[in-house]
mmCIF file of C-alpha atoms in Angstrom:
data_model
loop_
_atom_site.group_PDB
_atom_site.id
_atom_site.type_symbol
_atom_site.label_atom_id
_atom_site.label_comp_id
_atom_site.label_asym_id
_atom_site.label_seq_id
_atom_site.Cartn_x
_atom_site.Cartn_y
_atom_site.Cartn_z
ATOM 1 C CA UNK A 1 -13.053 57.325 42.916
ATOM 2 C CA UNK A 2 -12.467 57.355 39.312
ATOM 3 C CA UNK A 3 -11.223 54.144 37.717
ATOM 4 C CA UNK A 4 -9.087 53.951 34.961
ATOM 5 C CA UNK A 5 -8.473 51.369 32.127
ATOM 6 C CA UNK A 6 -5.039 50.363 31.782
ATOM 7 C CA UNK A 7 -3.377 50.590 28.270
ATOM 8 C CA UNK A 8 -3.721 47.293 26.158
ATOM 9 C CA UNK A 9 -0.654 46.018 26.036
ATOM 10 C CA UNK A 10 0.122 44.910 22.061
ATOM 11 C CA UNK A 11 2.961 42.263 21.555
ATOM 12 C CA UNK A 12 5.419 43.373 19.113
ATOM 13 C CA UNK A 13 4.519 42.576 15.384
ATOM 14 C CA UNK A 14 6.460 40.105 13.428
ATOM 15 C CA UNK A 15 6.682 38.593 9.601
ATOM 16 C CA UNK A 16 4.875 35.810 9.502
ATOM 17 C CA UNK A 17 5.452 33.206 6.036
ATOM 18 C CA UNK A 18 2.604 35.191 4.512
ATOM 19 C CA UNK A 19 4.248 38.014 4.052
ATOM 20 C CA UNK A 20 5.991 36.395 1.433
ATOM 21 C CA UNK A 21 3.194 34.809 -0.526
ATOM 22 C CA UNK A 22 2.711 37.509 -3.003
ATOM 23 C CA UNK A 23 -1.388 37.662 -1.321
ATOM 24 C CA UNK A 24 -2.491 40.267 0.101
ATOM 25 C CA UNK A 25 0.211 40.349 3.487
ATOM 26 C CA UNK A 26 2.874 41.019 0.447
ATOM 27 C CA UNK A 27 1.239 43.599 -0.166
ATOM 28 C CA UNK A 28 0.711 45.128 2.984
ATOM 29 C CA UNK A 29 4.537 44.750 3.552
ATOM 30 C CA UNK A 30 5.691 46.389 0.606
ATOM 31 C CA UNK A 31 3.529 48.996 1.108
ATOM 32 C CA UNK A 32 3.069 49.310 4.818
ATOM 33 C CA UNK A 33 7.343 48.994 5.341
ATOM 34 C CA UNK A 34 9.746 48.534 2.571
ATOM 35 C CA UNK A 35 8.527 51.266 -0.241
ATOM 36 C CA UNK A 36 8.042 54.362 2.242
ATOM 37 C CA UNK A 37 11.867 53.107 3.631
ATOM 38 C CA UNK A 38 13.222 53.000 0.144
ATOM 39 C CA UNK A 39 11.503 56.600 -0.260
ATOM 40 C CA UNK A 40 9.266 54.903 -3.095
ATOM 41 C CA UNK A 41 5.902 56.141 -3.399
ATOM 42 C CA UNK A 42 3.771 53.291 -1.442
ATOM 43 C CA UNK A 43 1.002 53.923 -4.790
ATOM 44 C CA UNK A 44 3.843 53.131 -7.203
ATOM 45 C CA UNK A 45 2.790 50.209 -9.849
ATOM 46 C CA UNK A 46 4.735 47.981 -9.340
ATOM 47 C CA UNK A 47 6.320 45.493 -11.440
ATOM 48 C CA UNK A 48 8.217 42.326 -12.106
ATOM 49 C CA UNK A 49 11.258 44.266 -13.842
ATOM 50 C CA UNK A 50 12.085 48.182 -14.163
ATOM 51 C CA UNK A 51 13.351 49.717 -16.598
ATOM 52 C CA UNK A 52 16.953 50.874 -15.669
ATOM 53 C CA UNK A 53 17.106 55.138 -15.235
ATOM 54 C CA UNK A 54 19.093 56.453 -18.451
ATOM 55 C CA UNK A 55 19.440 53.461 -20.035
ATOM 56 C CA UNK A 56 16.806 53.476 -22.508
ATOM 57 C CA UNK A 57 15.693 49.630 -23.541
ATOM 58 C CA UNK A 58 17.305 48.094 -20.700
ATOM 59 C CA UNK A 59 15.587 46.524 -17.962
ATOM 60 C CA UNK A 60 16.650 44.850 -14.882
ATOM 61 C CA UNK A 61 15.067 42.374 -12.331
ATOM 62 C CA UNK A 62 16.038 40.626 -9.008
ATOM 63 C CA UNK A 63 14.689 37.408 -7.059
ATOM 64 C CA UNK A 64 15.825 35.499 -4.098
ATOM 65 C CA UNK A 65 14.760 31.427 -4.377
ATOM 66 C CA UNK A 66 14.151 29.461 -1.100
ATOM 67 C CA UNK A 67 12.147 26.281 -2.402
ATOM 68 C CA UNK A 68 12.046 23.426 -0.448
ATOM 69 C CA UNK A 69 12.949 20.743 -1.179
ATOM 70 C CA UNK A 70 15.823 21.639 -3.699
ATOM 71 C CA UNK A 71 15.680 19.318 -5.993
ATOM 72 C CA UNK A 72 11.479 18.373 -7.335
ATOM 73 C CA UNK A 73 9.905 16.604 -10.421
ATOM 74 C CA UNK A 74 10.760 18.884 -13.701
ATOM 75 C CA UNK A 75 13.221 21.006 -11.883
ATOM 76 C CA UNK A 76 14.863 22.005 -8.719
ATOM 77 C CA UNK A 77 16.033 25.577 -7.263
ATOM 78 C CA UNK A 78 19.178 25.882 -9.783
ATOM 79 C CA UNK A 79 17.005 25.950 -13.030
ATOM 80 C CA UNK A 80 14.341 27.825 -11.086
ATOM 81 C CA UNK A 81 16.384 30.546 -10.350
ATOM 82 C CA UNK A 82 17.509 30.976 -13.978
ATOM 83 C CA UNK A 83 13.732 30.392 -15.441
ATOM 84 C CA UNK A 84 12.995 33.060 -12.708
ATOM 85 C CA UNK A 85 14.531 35.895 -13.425
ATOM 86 C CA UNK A 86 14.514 35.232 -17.181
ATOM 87 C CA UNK A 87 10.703 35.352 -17.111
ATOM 88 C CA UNK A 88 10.493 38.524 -15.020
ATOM 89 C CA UNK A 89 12.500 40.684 -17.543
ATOM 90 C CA UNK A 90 10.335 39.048 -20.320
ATOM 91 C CA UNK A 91 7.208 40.082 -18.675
ATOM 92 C CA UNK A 92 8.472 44.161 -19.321
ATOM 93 C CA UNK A 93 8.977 42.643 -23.030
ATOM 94 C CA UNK A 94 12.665 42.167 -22.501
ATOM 95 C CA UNK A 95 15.467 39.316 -23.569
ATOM 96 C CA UNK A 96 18.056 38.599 -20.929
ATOM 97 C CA UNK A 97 21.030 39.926 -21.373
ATOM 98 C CA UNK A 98 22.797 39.235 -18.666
ATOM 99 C CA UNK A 99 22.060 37.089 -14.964
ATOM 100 C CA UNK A 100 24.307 37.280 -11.768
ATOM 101 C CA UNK A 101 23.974 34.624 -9.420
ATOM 102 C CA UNK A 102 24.559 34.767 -5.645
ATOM 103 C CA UNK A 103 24.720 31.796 -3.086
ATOM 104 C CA UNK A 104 23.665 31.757 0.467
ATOM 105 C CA UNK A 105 24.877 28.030 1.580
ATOM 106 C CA UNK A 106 24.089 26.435 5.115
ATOM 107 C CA UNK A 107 27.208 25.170 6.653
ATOM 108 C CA UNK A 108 26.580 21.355 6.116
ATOM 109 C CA UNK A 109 25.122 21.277 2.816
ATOM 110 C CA UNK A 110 26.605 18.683 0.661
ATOM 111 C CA UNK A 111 28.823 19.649 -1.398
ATOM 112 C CA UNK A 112 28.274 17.392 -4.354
ATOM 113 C CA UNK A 113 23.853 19.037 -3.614
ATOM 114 C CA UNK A 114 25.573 22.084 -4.583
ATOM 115 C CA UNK A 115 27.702 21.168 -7.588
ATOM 116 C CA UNK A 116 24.127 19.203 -8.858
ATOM 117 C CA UNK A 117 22.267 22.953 -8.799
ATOM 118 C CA UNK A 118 24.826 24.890 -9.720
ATOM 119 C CA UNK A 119 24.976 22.815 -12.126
ATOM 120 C CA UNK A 120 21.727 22.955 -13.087
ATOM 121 C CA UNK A 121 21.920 26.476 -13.496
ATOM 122 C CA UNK A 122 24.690 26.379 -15.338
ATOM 123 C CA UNK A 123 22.912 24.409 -18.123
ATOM 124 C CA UNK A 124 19.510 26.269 -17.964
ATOM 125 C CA UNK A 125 21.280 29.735 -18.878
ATOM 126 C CA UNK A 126 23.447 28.172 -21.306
ATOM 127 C CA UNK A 127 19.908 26.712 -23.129
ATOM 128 C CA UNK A 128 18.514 30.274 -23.056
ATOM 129 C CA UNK A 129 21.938 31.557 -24.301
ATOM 130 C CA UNK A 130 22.660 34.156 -21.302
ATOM 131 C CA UNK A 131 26.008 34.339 -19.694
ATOM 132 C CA UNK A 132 26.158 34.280 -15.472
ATOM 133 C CA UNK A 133 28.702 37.161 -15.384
ATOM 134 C CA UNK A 134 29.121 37.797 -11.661
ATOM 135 C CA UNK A 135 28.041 36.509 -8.438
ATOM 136 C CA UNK A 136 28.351 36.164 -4.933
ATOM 137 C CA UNK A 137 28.992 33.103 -2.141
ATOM 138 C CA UNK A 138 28.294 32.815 1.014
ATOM 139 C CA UNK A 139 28.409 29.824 3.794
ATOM 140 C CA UNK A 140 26.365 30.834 7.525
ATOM 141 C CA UNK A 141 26.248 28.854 10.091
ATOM 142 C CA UNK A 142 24.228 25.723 10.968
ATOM 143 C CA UNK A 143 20.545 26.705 11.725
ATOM 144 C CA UNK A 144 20.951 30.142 9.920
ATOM 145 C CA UNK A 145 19.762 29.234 6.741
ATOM 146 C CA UNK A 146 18.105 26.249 5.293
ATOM 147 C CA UNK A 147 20.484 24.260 3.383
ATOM 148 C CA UNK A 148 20.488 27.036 0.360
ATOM 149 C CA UNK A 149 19.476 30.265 -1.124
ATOM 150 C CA UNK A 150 19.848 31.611 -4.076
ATOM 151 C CA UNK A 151 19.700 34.926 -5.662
ATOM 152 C CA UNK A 152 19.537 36.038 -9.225
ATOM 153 C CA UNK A 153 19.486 39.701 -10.926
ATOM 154 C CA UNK A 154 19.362 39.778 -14.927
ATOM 155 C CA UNK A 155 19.561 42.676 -17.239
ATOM 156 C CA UNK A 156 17.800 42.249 -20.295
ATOM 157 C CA UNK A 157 16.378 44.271 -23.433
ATOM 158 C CA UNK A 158 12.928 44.960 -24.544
ATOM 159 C CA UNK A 159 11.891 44.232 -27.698
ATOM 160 C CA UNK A 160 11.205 46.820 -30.327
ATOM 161 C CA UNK A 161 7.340 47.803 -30.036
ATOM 162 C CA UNK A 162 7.000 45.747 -26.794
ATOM 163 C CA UNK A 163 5.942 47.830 -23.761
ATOM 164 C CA UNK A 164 3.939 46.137 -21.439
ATOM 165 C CA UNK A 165 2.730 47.179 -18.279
ATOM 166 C CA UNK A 166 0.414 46.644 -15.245
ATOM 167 C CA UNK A 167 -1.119 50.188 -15.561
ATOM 168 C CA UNK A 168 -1.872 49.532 -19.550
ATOM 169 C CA UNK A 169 -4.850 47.101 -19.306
ATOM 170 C CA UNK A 170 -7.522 48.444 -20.001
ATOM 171 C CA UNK A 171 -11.384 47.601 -20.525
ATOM 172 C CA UNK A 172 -12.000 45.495 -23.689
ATOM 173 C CA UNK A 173 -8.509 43.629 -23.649
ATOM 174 C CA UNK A 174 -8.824 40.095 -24.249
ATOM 175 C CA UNK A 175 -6.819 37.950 -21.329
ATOM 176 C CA UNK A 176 -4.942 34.928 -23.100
ATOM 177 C CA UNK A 177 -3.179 32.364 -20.337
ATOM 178 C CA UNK A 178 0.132 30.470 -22.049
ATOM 179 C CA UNK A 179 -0.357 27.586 -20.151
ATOM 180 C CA UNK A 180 -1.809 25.173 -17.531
ATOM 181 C CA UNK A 181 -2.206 26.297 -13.773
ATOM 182 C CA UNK A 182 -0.924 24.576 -10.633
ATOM 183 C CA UNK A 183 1.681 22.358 -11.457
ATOM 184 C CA UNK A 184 4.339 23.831 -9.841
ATOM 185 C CA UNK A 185 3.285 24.560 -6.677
ATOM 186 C CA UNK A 186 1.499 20.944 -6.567
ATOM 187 C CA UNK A 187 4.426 19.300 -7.349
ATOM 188 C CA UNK A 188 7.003 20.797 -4.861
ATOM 189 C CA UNK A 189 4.331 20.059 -2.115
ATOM 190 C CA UNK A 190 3.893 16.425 -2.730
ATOM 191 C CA UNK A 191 7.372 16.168 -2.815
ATOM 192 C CA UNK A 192 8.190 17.922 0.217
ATOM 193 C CA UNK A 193 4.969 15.877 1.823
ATOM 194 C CA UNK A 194 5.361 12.313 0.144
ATOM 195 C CA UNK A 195 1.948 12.957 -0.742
ATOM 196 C CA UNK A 196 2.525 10.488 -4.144
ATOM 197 C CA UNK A 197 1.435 12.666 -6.905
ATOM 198 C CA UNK A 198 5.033 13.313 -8.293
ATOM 199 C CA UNK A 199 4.567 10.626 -10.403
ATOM 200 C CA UNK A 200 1.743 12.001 -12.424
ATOM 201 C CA UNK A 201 2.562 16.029 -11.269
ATOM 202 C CA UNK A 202 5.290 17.981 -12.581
ATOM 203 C CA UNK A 203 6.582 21.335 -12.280
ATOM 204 C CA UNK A 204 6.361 24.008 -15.510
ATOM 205 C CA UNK A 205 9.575 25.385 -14.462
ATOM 206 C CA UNK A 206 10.532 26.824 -18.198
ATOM 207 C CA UNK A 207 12.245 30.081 -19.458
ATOM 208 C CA UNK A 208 8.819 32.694 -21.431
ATOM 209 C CA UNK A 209 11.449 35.006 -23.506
ATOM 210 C CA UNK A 210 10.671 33.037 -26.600
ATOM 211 C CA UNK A 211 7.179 33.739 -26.647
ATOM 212 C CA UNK A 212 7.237 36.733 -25.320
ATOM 213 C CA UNK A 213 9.823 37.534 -28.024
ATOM 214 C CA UNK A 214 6.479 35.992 -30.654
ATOM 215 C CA UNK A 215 4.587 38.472 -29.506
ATOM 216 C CA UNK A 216 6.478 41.258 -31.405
ATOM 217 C CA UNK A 217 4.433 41.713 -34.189
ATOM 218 C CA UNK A 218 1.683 42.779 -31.925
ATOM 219 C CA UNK A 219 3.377 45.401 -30.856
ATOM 220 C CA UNK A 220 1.404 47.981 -28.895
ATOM 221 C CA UNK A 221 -1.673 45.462 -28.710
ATOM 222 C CA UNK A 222 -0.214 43.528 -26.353
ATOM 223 C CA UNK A 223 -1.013 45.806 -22.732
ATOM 224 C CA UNK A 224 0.264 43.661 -20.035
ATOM 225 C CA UNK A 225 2.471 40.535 -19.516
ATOM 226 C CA UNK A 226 2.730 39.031 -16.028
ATOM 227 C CA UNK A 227 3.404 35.298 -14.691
ATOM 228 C CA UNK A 228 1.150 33.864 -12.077
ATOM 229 C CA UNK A 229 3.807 32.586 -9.631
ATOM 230 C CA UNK A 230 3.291 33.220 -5.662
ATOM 231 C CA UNK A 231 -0.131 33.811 -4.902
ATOM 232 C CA UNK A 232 -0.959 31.967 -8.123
ATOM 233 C CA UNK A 233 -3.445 33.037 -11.041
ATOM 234 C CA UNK A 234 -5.496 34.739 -8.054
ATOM 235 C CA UNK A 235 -2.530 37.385 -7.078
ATOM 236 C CA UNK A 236 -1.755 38.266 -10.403
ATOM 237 C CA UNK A 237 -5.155 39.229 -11.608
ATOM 238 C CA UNK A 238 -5.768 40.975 -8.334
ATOM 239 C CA UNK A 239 -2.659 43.239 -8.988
ATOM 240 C CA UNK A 240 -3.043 44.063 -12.623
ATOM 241 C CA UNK A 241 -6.802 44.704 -12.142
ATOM 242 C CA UNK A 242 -5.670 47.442 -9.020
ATOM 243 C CA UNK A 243 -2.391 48.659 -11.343
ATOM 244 C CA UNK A 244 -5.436 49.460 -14.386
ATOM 245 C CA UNK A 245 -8.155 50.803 -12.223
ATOM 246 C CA UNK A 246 -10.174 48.002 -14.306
ATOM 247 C CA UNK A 247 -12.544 45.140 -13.725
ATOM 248 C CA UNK A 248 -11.701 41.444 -15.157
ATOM 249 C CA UNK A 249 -13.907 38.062 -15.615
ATOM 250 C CA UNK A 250 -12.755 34.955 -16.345
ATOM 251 C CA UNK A 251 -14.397 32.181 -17.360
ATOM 252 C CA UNK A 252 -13.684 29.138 -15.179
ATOM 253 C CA UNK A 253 -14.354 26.424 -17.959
ATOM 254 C CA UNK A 254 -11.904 28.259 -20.011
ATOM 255 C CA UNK A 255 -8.998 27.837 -17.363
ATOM 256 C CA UNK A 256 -6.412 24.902 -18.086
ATOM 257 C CA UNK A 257 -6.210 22.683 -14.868
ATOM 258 C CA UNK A 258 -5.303 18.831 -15.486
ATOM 259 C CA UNK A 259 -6.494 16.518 -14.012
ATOM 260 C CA UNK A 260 -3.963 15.686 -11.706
ATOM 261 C CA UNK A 261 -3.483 18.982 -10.242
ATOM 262 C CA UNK A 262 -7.207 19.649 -9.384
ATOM 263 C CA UNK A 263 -7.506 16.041 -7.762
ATOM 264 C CA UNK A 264 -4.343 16.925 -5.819
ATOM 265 C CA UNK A 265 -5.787 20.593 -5.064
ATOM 266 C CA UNK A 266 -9.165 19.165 -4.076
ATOM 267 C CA UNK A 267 -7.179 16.708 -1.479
ATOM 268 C CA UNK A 268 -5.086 19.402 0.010
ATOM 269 C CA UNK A 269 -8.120 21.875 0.665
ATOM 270 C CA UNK A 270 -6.441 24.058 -1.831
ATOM 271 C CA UNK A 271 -7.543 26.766 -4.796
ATOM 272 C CA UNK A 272 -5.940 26.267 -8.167
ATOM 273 C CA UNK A 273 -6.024 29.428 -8.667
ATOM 274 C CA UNK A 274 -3.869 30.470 -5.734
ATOM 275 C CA UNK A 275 -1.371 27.738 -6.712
ATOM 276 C CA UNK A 276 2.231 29.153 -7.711
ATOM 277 C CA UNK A 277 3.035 28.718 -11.381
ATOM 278 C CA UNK A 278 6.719 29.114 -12.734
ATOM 279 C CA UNK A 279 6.078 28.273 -17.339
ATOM 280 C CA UNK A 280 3.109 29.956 -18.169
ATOM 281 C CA UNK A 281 1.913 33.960 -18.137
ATOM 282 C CA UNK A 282 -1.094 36.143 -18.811
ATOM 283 C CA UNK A 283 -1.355 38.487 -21.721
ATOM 284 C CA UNK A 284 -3.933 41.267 -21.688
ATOM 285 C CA UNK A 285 -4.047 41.949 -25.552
ATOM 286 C CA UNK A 286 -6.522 44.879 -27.723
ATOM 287 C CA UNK A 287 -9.046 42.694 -29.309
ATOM 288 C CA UNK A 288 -7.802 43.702 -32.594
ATOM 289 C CA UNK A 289 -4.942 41.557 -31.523
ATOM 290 C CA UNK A 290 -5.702 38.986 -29.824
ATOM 291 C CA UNK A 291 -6.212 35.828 -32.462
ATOM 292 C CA UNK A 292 -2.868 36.697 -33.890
ATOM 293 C CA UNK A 293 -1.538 36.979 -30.274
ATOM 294 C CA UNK A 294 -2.922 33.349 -29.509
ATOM 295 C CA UNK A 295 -2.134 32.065 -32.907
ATOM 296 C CA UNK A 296 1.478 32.998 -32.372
ATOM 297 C CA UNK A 297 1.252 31.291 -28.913
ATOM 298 C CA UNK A 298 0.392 28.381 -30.033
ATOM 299 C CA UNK A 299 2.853 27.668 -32.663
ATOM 300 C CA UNK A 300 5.660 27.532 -29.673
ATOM 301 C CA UNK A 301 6.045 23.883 -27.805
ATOM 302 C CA UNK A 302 5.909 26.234 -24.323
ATOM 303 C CA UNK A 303 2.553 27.995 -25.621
ATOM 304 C CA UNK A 304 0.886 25.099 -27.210
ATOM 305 C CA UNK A 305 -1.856 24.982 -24.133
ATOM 306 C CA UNK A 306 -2.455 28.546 -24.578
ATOM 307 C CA UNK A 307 -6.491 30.082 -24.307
ATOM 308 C CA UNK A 308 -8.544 33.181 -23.788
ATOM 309 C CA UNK A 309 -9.761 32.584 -20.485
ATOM 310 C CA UNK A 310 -11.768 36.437 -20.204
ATOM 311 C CA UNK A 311 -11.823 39.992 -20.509
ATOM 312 C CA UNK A 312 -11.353 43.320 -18.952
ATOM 313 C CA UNK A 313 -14.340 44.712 -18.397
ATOM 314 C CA UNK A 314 -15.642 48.445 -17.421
ATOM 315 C CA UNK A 315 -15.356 47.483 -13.284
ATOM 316 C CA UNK A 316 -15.825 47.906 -10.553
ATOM 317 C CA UNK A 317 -11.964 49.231 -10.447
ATOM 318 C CA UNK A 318 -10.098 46.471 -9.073
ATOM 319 C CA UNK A 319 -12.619 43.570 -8.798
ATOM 320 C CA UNK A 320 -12.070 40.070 -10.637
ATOM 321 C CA UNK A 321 -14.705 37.891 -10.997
ATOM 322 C CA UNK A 322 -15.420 34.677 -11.999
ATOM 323 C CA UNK A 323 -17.929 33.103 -14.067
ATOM 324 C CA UNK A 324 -18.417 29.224 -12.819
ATOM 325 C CA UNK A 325 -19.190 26.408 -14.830
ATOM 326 C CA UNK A 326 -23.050 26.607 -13.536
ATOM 327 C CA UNK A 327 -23.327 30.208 -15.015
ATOM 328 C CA UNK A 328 -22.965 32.046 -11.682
ATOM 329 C CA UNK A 329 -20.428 34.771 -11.094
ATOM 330 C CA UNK A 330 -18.167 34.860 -7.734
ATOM 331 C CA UNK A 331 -15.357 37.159 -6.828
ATOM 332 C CA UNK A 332 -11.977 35.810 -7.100
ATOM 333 C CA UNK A 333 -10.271 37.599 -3.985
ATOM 334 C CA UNK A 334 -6.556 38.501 -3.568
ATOM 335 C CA UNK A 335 -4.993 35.842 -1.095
ATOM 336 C CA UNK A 336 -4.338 36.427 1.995
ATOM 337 C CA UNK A 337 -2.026 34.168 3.275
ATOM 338 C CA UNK A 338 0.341 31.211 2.460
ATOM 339 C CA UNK A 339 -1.217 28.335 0.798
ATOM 340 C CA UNK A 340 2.264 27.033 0.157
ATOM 341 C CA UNK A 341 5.309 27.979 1.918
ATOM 342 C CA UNK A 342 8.835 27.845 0.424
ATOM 343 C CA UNK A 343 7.979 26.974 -3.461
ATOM 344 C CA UNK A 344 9.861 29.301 -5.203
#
């Protein structure tokens, strides 16, 4: 008698928060399930703005905002969604334009918490000097959304001589960082979690056009612009280095974490470098370029903090390491899951 195995029986997969990270699960989900639906090659580079079909210099970009809680030291989702979507169309080397600016309310939600982030985003468009021309509301149901989300699409364009892109860096570059790392993602959590550091933790929530826009005069030296916000400084090196086919190290006592933000990180278990950022980027700049590039950084309030924190190097393709402060070298991995849910 001849005894057979039955088939395994596999429970239906399902998102879990991860998949919206920006680690390795967003990956997998963009490339597993939305690209090959959207008939987009599932090897396309992708990046944090496209350049519109036709339309020459003009570039456009798109982000939904779910942070929680809504309002958080040095910002709250109105202003976020603004700086958001600003600082993707400046990372193709591109001044906004134009943003749109759709609501997804919770019935509930207080209607004077809505007027404050509205609001809110109301003023931090009218500081960058971009009109909200269009939009979108509307309210669901109790339970089928939580309390607000916003979305935000801008049109922008590039600046003469800027052309930056994932693919373009390439083995020598110099990597300059504009800013510090973590306070963003530090800050929403201890305010979400009472955890007491708001009062010495902030978020970096700020628009990047202007120095992107300082860039300018180095032109073609300038390879790649990309902020480090889900999945932190980790995710964005991890992409860029897989876009270029290229190897990077960094040089951990090069990278700009106060004080407050490592003592929090060390508390919460967590890696600074996988800690969402939403005010500073990394530039991957032709050596020939790079002191101006940091030079012209620095003479911005935003850039002030701005270093050289490594290199692109020869490989292996797609590997990022990093050199520690004892002199050893460890791989800085693309991560996997969600550190911090709901923080931008």
């Amino acid at each position: 008698m001849t005894s057979v195995c039955p088939t395994p029986h596999h429970e239906q997969e399902a998102l879990l928060l991860g998949h919206g990270a920006g680690g390795r699960l967003s990956d997998e989900l963009l490339r597993d399930i939305v690209l090959p639906a959207l008939g987009t090659a599932p090897d396309t580079v992708l990046e944090d703005a496209a350049l519109l079909p036709g339309a020459g210099d003009l570039v456009v970009s798109t982000d939904s905002f779910v942070v929680d809680p809504l309002v958080f030291p040095g910002g709250d989702i109105g202003s976020l969604a603004v700086h958001g979507t600003v600082n993707d169309l400046a990372m193709r080397g591109a001044l906004p334009v134009a943003l749109t600016l759709a609501i997804i309310a919770e019935e509930g939600l207080s209607t004077a918490d809505l007027r404050t982030v509205l609001t809110s985003s109301g003023k931090a468009a009218r500081e960058v000097g971009v009109p909200v021309i269009t939009g979108d509301t509307k309210v669901v149901g109790r339970g089928a959304a939580d309390r607000l989300f916003l979305t935000t699409t801008g049109i922008g364009r590039r600046v003469p001589g800027l052309t930056p892109s994932a693919a373009r860096a390439h083995p020598g570059d110099v990597i300059l960082l504009s800013g510090s790392l973590g306070r963003h993602g530090t800050a929403v959590l201890s305010t979400r979690e009472g955890l007491g550091f708001e009062a010495t933790i902030t978020s970096d929530s700020r628009p990047l056009h202007r120095l992107v826009h300082a860039l300018a005069p180095c032109g073609a030296d300038v390879h790649t612009l990309r902020d480090p916000t889900r999945g932190g400084l980790a995710a964005t090196l991890n992409e860029i280095a897989h876009a270029a086919h290229a190897g990077m190290e960094i040089e951990e006592a090069s990278l700009p974490v106060p004080a407050a933000v490592s003592a929090a990180c060390e508390l919460l278990g967590l890696d600074p470098l996988g800690v969402a950022n939403e005010g500073c980027f990394v530039a991957f700049v032709h050596p020939r370029g790079a002191a101006t590039a940091l030079r012209a950084l620095r003479a911005l309030p935003e850039g002030a903090e701005a270093v050289r924190i490594g290199e692109v190097t020869q490989g292996p393709p797609g590997r990022v390491h990093l050199r520690t402060l004892i002199g050893a070298r460890r791989v800085i991995d693309m991560p996997l899951g969600e550190q911090l849910p709901r923080i931008c």
